[in-house]
Amino acid sequence: MEEPLVNDICSICHGSFNTPCQANCSHWFCGNCILLVWHHGSALQPCKCPLCRRQITLLVPAEASLSERHNPTVAEILGKIETYNRYFGGHTRGLIQRLQDLPFLLRRLLREMLDPQRSLPLVIKARVYIAMILSVVYIISPVDIIPEGILGIVGLLDDLVIALVCFLHVAAIYRSVLFFRHGGSS
């Protein structure tokens, strides 16, 4: 979703969304509310989602919020979100965090690639397509590191590992796009 649901409310302030942003766990919050949660805890580490308790390492403002950048209040909140993303959004904390972020990032990437109004840079699209094509070619090819014919179901492990590495690589590419779009550029 590029925007929170129409009848949805912020789970922190229980009011209508004000400068909504989506966390990497897919939950929506008012930008100011989630920043208050962060400031209430330790400002030296990312805050945890109040709903699912996952670490929030990336906040993505709603498209409507970005179009209101001329409003001083919205601009201030977006600036704080960019600061948060600069601190915590450029990298993930490990493999578990990457696996947890994978559905969020792949859903957003798929939506963005299928939406004719949005455009990813050509280099990013090329890297995504090349990674996917190479992993598909490896998976369907009869040449494997661990052959299925000899080891049976265990032989599928290398195919699964290649697919997982491909998805993690694609998600990392898209995470960097989101980071530079919503936090790395001021």
PDB file of C-alpha atoms in Angstrom:
ATOM      1  CA  MET A   1       0.000   0.000   0.000  1.00  0.00           C
ATOM      2  CA  GLU A   2       1.253   3.440  -0.874  1.00  0.00           C
ATOM      3  CA  GLU A   3      -1.186   4.941   1.656  1.00  0.00           C
ATOM      4  CA  PRO A   4      -2.860   3.620   4.818  1.00  0.00           C
ATOM      5  CA  LEU A   5      -6.413   2.347   4.505  1.00  0.00           C
ATOM      6  CA  VAL A   6      -9.076   5.075   4.444  1.00  0.00           C
ATOM      7  CA  ASN A   7     -10.766   4.114   7.732  1.00  0.00           C
ATOM      8  CA  ASP A   8      -7.539   3.124   9.474  1.00  0.00           C
ATOM      9  CA  ILE A   9      -6.155   5.069  12.439  1.00  0.00           C
ATOM     10  CA  CYS A  10      -2.729   5.433  13.975  1.00  0.00           C
ATOM     11  CA  SER A  11      -2.224   2.726  16.591  1.00  0.00           C
ATOM     12  CA  ILE A  12      -0.208   5.105  18.771  1.00  0.00           C
ATOM     13  CA  CYS A  13      -2.411   8.222  19.010  1.00  0.00           C
ATOM     14  CA  HIS A  14      -5.668   6.466  17.946  1.00  0.00           C
ATOM     15  CA  GLY A  15      -6.479   9.377  15.664  1.00  0.00           C
ATOM     16  CA  SER A  16      -6.502  10.003  11.942  1.00  0.00           C
ATOM     17  CA  PHE A  17      -3.090   9.798  10.305  1.00  0.00           C
ATOM     18  CA  ASN A  18      -1.020  12.957  10.262  1.00  0.00           C
ATOM     19  CA  THR A  19       1.962  12.625   7.901  1.00  0.00           C
ATOM     20  CA  PRO A  20       1.621   8.828   7.693  1.00  0.00           C
ATOM     21  CA  CYS A  21       4.652   6.630   7.202  1.00  0.00           C
ATOM     22  CA  GLN A  22       5.033   2.894   6.791  1.00  0.00           C
ATOM     23  CA  ALA A  23       7.601   0.951   8.780  1.00  0.00           C
ATOM     24  CA  ASN A  24       9.578  -1.953   7.357  1.00  0.00           C
ATOM     25  CA  CYS A  25       7.198  -4.283   9.248  1.00  0.00           C
ATOM     26  CA  SER A  26       4.350  -2.919   7.013  1.00  0.00           C
ATOM     27  CA  HIS A  27       2.515  -1.099   9.841  1.00  0.00           C
ATOM     28  CA  TRP A  28       1.423   2.527   9.370  1.00  0.00           C
ATOM     29  CA  PHE A  29       1.914   5.302  11.942  1.00  0.00           C
ATOM     30  CA  CYS A  30       1.750   9.073  12.121  1.00  0.00           C
ATOM     31  CA  GLY A  31       5.288  10.258  11.415  1.00  0.00           C
ATOM     32  CA  ASN A  32       5.422  12.287  14.595  1.00  0.00           C
ATOM     33  CA  CYS A  33       3.962   9.461  16.722  1.00  0.00           C
ATOM     34  CA  ILE A  34       6.552   6.879  15.712  1.00  0.00           C
ATOM     35  CA  LEU A  35       9.319   9.435  16.190  1.00  0.00           C
ATOM     36  CA  LEU A  36       8.018  10.073  19.722  1.00  0.00           C
ATOM     37  CA  VAL A  37       8.201   6.317  20.382  1.00  0.00           C
ATOM     38  CA  TRP A  38      11.801   6.396  19.171  1.00  0.00           C
ATOM     39  CA  HIS A  39      12.700   9.404  21.346  1.00  0.00           C
ATOM     40  CA  HIS A  40      10.976   7.843  24.355  1.00  0.00           C
ATOM     41  CA  GLY A  41      13.363   4.876  24.133  1.00  0.00           C
ATOM     42  CA  SER A  42      17.018   5.017  23.261  1.00  0.00           C
ATOM     43  CA  ALA A  43      17.854   7.493  20.514  1.00  0.00           C
ATOM     44  CA  LEU A  44      20.995   5.461  19.776  1.00  0.00           C
ATOM     45  CA  GLN A  45      19.137   2.442  18.398  1.00  0.00           C
ATOM     46  CA  PRO A  46      16.075   1.921  16.226  1.00  0.00           C
ATOM     47  CA  CYS A  47      12.732   1.763  17.960  1.00  0.00           C
ATOM     48  CA  LYS A  48      10.528  -1.326  17.968  1.00  0.00           C
ATOM     49  CA  CYS A  49       7.135  -1.423  16.324  1.00  0.00           C
ATOM     50  CA  PRO A  50       4.439  -0.915  18.983  1.00  0.00           C
ATOM     51  CA  LEU A  51       2.312  -3.605  17.275  1.00  0.00           C
ATOM     52  CA  CYS A  52       4.663  -6.452  16.345  1.00  0.00           C
ATOM     53  CA  ARG A  53       7.828  -5.518  18.318  1.00  0.00           C
ATOM     54  CA  ARG A  54      10.109  -5.807  15.274  1.00  0.00           C
ATOM     55  CA  GLN A  55      12.939  -3.326  14.944  1.00  0.00           C
ATOM     56  CA  ILE A  56      12.043  -0.457  12.639  1.00  0.00           C
ATOM     57  CA  THR A  57      15.033   0.167  10.401  1.00  0.00           C
ATOM     58  CA  LEU A  58      13.246   2.076   7.646  1.00  0.00           C
ATOM     59  CA  LEU A  59      10.327   4.538   7.615  1.00  0.00           C
ATOM     60  CA  VAL A  60       8.719   5.258   4.244  1.00  0.00           C
ATOM     61  CA  PRO A  61       6.464   8.346   4.131  1.00  0.00           C
ATOM     62  CA  ALA A  62       3.180   8.111   2.245  1.00  0.00           C
ATOM     63  CA  GLU A  63       3.129   9.683  -1.208  1.00  0.00           C
ATOM     64  CA  ALA A  64       0.546  12.249  -0.033  1.00  0.00           C
ATOM     65  CA  SER A  65       2.935  13.374   2.720  1.00  0.00           C
ATOM     66  CA  LEU A  66       5.712  13.931   0.207  1.00  0.00           C
ATOM     67  CA  SER A  67       3.450  16.138  -1.890  1.00  0.00           C
ATOM     68  CA  GLU A  68       2.771  18.329   1.181  1.00  0.00           C
ATOM     69  CA  ARG A  69       6.454  19.083   1.723  1.00  0.00           C
ATOM     70  CA  HIS A  70       5.724  22.819   1.377  1.00  0.00           C
ATOM     71  CA  ASN A  71       3.805  22.724   4.700  1.00  0.00           C
ATOM     72  CA  PRO A  72       6.342  23.642   7.448  1.00  0.00           C
ATOM     73  CA  THR A  73       4.974  21.100   9.953  1.00  0.00           C
ATOM     74  CA  VAL A  74       5.037  18.258   7.411  1.00  0.00           C
ATOM     75  CA  ALA A  75       8.496  19.332   6.213  1.00  0.00           C
ATOM     76  CA  GLU A  76       9.810  19.185   9.792  1.00  0.00           C
ATOM     77  CA  ILE A  77       8.406  15.678  10.343  1.00  0.00           C
ATOM     78  CA  LEU A  78       9.766  14.475   6.984  1.00  0.00           C
ATOM     79  CA  GLY A  79      13.159  15.891   7.949  1.00  0.00           C
ATOM     80  CA  LYS A  80      13.091  13.921  11.201  1.00  0.00           C
ATOM     81  CA  ILE A  81      12.095  10.765   9.286  1.00  0.00           C
ATOM     82  CA  GLU A  82      15.037  11.336   6.928  1.00  0.00           C
ATOM     83  CA  THR A  83      17.324  11.652   9.953  1.00  0.00           C
ATOM     84  CA  TYR A  84      15.948   8.412  11.411  1.00  0.00           C
ATOM     85  CA  ASN A  85      16.496   6.640   8.080  1.00  0.00           C
ATOM     86  CA  ARG A  86      20.041   8.019   7.831  1.00  0.00           C
ATOM     87  CA  TYR A  87      20.817   6.535  11.259  1.00  0.00           C
ATOM     88  CA  PHE A  88      19.160   3.154  10.813  1.00  0.00           C
ATOM     89  CA  GLY A  89      17.944   2.693   7.224  1.00  0.00           C
ATOM     90  CA  GLY A  90      21.153   2.265   5.283  1.00  0.00           C
ATOM     91  CA  HIS A  91      21.761  -1.272   6.454  1.00  0.00           C
ATOM     92  CA  THR A  92      20.014  -4.105   8.215  1.00  0.00           C
ATOM     93  CA  ARG A  93      21.067  -5.695  11.462  1.00  0.00           C
ATOM     94  CA  GLY A  94      21.616  -9.216  10.150  1.00  0.00           C
ATOM     95  CA  LEU A  95      20.161 -12.153   8.290  1.00  0.00           C
ATOM     96  CA  ILE A  96      17.074 -12.440  10.514  1.00  0.00           C
ATOM     97  CA  GLN A  97      16.231  -8.758   9.953  1.00  0.00           C
ATOM     98  CA  ARG A  98      16.735  -9.187   6.202  1.00  0.00           C
ATOM     99  CA  LEU A  99      14.425 -12.207   6.128  1.00  0.00           C
ATOM    100  CA  GLN A 100      11.776 -10.300   8.111  1.00  0.00           C
ATOM    101  CA  ASP A 101      12.018  -7.301   5.759  1.00  0.00           C
ATOM    102  CA  LEU A 102      11.885  -9.457   2.619  1.00  0.00           C
ATOM    103  CA  PRO A 103       8.059  -9.577   2.187  1.00  0.00           C
ATOM    104  CA  PHE A 104       7.693  -5.820   2.788  1.00  0.00           C
ATOM    105  CA  LEU A 105      10.407  -4.881   0.313  1.00  0.00           C
ATOM    106  CA  LEU A 106       9.371  -7.369  -2.386  1.00  0.00           C
ATOM    107  CA  ARG A 107       5.692  -6.296  -2.196  1.00  0.00           C
ATOM    108  CA  ARG A 108       6.644  -2.625  -2.575  1.00  0.00           C
ATOM    109  CA  LEU A 109       9.086  -3.400  -5.388  1.00  0.00           C
ATOM    110  CA  LEU A 110       6.513  -5.462  -7.296  1.00  0.00           C
ATOM    111  CA  ARG A 111       3.907  -2.706  -6.932  1.00  0.00           C
ATOM    112  CA  GLU A 112       6.377  -0.099  -8.102  1.00  0.00           C
ATOM    113  CA  MET A 113       7.516  -2.159 -11.094  1.00  0.00           C
ATOM    114  CA  LEU A 114       3.926  -2.816 -12.200  1.00  0.00           C
ATOM    115  CA  ASP A 115       2.696   0.763 -11.735  1.00  0.00           C
ATOM    116  CA  PRO A 116       3.117   2.736 -14.995  1.00  0.00           C
ATOM    117  CA  GLN A 117       3.021   6.038 -13.060  1.00  0.00           C
ATOM    118  CA  ARG A 118       6.130   5.117 -11.050  1.00  0.00           C
ATOM    119  CA  SER A 119       9.516   4.495 -12.512  1.00  0.00           C
ATOM    120  CA  LEU A 120      12.582   2.950 -11.005  1.00  0.00           C
ATOM    121  CA  PRO A 121      15.926   3.954 -12.494  1.00  0.00           C
ATOM    122  CA  LEU A 122      16.888   1.764 -15.455  1.00  0.00           C
ATOM    123  CA  VAL A 123      20.046   0.520 -13.705  1.00  0.00           C
ATOM    124  CA  ILE A 124      18.003  -0.734 -10.748  1.00  0.00           C
ATOM    125  CA  LYS A 125      15.496  -2.477 -13.017  1.00  0.00           C
ATOM    126  CA  ALA A 126      18.336  -4.095 -14.960  1.00  0.00           C
ATOM    127  CA  ARG A 127      20.023  -5.396 -11.782  1.00  0.00           C
ATOM    128  CA  VAL A 128      16.715  -6.818 -10.513  1.00  0.00           C
ATOM    129  CA  TYR A 129      15.933  -8.524 -13.810  1.00  0.00           C
ATOM    130  CA  ILE A 130      19.467  -9.920 -14.206  1.00  0.00           C
ATOM    131  CA  ALA A 131      19.448 -11.356 -10.661  1.00  0.00           C
ATOM    132  CA  MET A 132      16.060 -12.963 -11.216  1.00  0.00           C
ATOM    133  CA  ILE A 133      16.909 -14.343 -14.669  1.00  0.00           C
ATOM    134  CA  LEU A 134      20.236 -15.817 -13.535  1.00  0.00           C
ATOM    135  CA  SER A 135      18.659 -17.502 -10.526  1.00  0.00           C
ATOM    136  CA  VAL A 136      15.825 -18.946 -12.655  1.00  0.00           C
ATOM    137  CA  VAL A 137      18.332 -20.232 -15.229  1.00  0.00           C
ATOM    138  CA  TYR A 138      20.352 -21.918 -12.478  1.00  0.00           C
ATOM    139  CA  ILE A 139      17.282 -23.432 -10.822  1.00  0.00           C
ATOM    140  CA  ILE A 140      15.877 -24.930 -14.046  1.00  0.00           C
ATOM    141  CA  SER A 141      19.238 -26.026 -15.438  1.00  0.00           C
ATOM    142  CA  PRO A 142      20.268 -29.680 -15.029  1.00  0.00           C
ATOM    143  CA  VAL A 143      23.707 -28.624 -13.742  1.00  0.00           C
ATOM    144  CA  ASP A 144      23.659 -28.191  -9.954  1.00  0.00           C
ATOM    145  CA  ILE A 145      26.174 -27.906  -7.161  1.00  0.00           C
ATOM    146  CA  ILE A 146      24.201 -30.601  -5.318  1.00  0.00           C
ATOM    147  CA  PRO A 147      22.518 -32.864  -7.926  1.00  0.00           C
ATOM    148  CA  GLU A 148      18.904 -33.830  -7.268  1.00  0.00           C
ATOM    149  CA  GLY A 149      19.283 -37.138  -9.130  1.00  0.00           C
ATOM    150  CA  ILE A 150      21.828 -38.427  -6.641  1.00  0.00           C
ATOM    151  CA  LEU A 151      20.716 -36.866  -3.362  1.00  0.00           C
ATOM    152  CA  GLY A 152      16.974 -36.501  -3.989  1.00  0.00           C
ATOM    153  CA  ILE A 153      15.206 -33.881  -1.886  1.00  0.00           C
ATOM    154  CA  VAL A 154      18.502 -32.764  -0.300  1.00  0.00           C
ATOM    155  CA  GLY A 155      19.624 -31.822  -3.797  1.00  0.00           C
ATOM    156  CA  LEU A 156      16.923 -29.136  -3.877  1.00  0.00           C
ATOM    157  CA  LEU A 157      18.683 -27.245  -1.105  1.00  0.00           C
ATOM    158  CA  ASP A 158      21.109 -25.502  -3.448  1.00  0.00           C
ATOM    159  CA  ASP A 159      18.172 -24.353  -5.596  1.00  0.00           C
ATOM    160  CA  LEU A 160      16.411 -22.968  -2.518  1.00  0.00           C
ATOM    161  CA  VAL A 161      19.591 -21.237  -1.348  1.00  0.00           C
ATOM    162  CA  ILE A 162      20.090 -19.653  -4.789  1.00  0.00           C
ATOM    163  CA  ALA A 163      16.462 -18.422  -4.808  1.00  0.00           C
ATOM    164  CA  LEU A 164      16.818 -17.021  -1.268  1.00  0.00           C
ATOM    165  CA  VAL A 165      20.077 -15.260  -2.146  1.00  0.00           C
ATOM    166  CA  CYS A 166      18.406 -13.799  -5.244  1.00  0.00           C
ATOM    167  CA  PHE A 167      15.449 -12.493  -3.246  1.00  0.00           C
ATOM    168  CA  LEU A 168      17.738 -11.065  -0.558  1.00  0.00           C
ATOM    169  CA  HIS A 169      19.847  -9.345  -3.222  1.00  0.00           C
ATOM    170  CA  VAL A 170      16.780  -7.857  -4.922  1.00  0.00           C
ATOM    171  CA  ALA A 171      15.416  -6.697  -1.557  1.00  0.00           C
ATOM    172  CA  ALA A 172      18.773  -5.110  -0.694  1.00  0.00           C
ATOM    173  CA  ILE A 173      18.785  -3.231  -3.994  1.00  0.00           C
ATOM    174  CA  TYR A 174      15.278  -1.938  -3.387  1.00  0.00           C
ATOM    175  CA  ARG A 175      16.029  -1.085   0.263  1.00  0.00           C
ATOM    176  CA  SER A 176      18.881   1.123  -0.954  1.00  0.00           C
ATOM    177  CA  VAL A 177      16.497   2.809  -3.416  1.00  0.00           C
ATOM    178  CA  LEU A 178      14.001   3.495  -0.616  1.00  0.00           C
ATOM    179  CA  PHE A 179      16.780   4.674   1.679  1.00  0.00           C
ATOM    180  CA  PHE A 180      18.140   7.175  -0.834  1.00  0.00           C
ATOM    181  CA  ARG A 181      14.645   8.268  -1.830  1.00  0.00           C
ATOM    182  CA  HIS A 182      13.336   8.800   1.726  1.00  0.00           C
ATOM    183  CA  GLY A 183      16.317   9.207   3.983  1.00  0.00           C
ATOM    184  CA  GLY A 184      19.642   9.510   2.266  1.00  0.00           C
ATOM    185  CA  SER A 185      18.928  12.685   0.306  1.00  0.00           C
ATOM    186  CA  SER A 186      18.322  15.968   2.035  1.00  0.00           C
TER     187      SER A 186
END
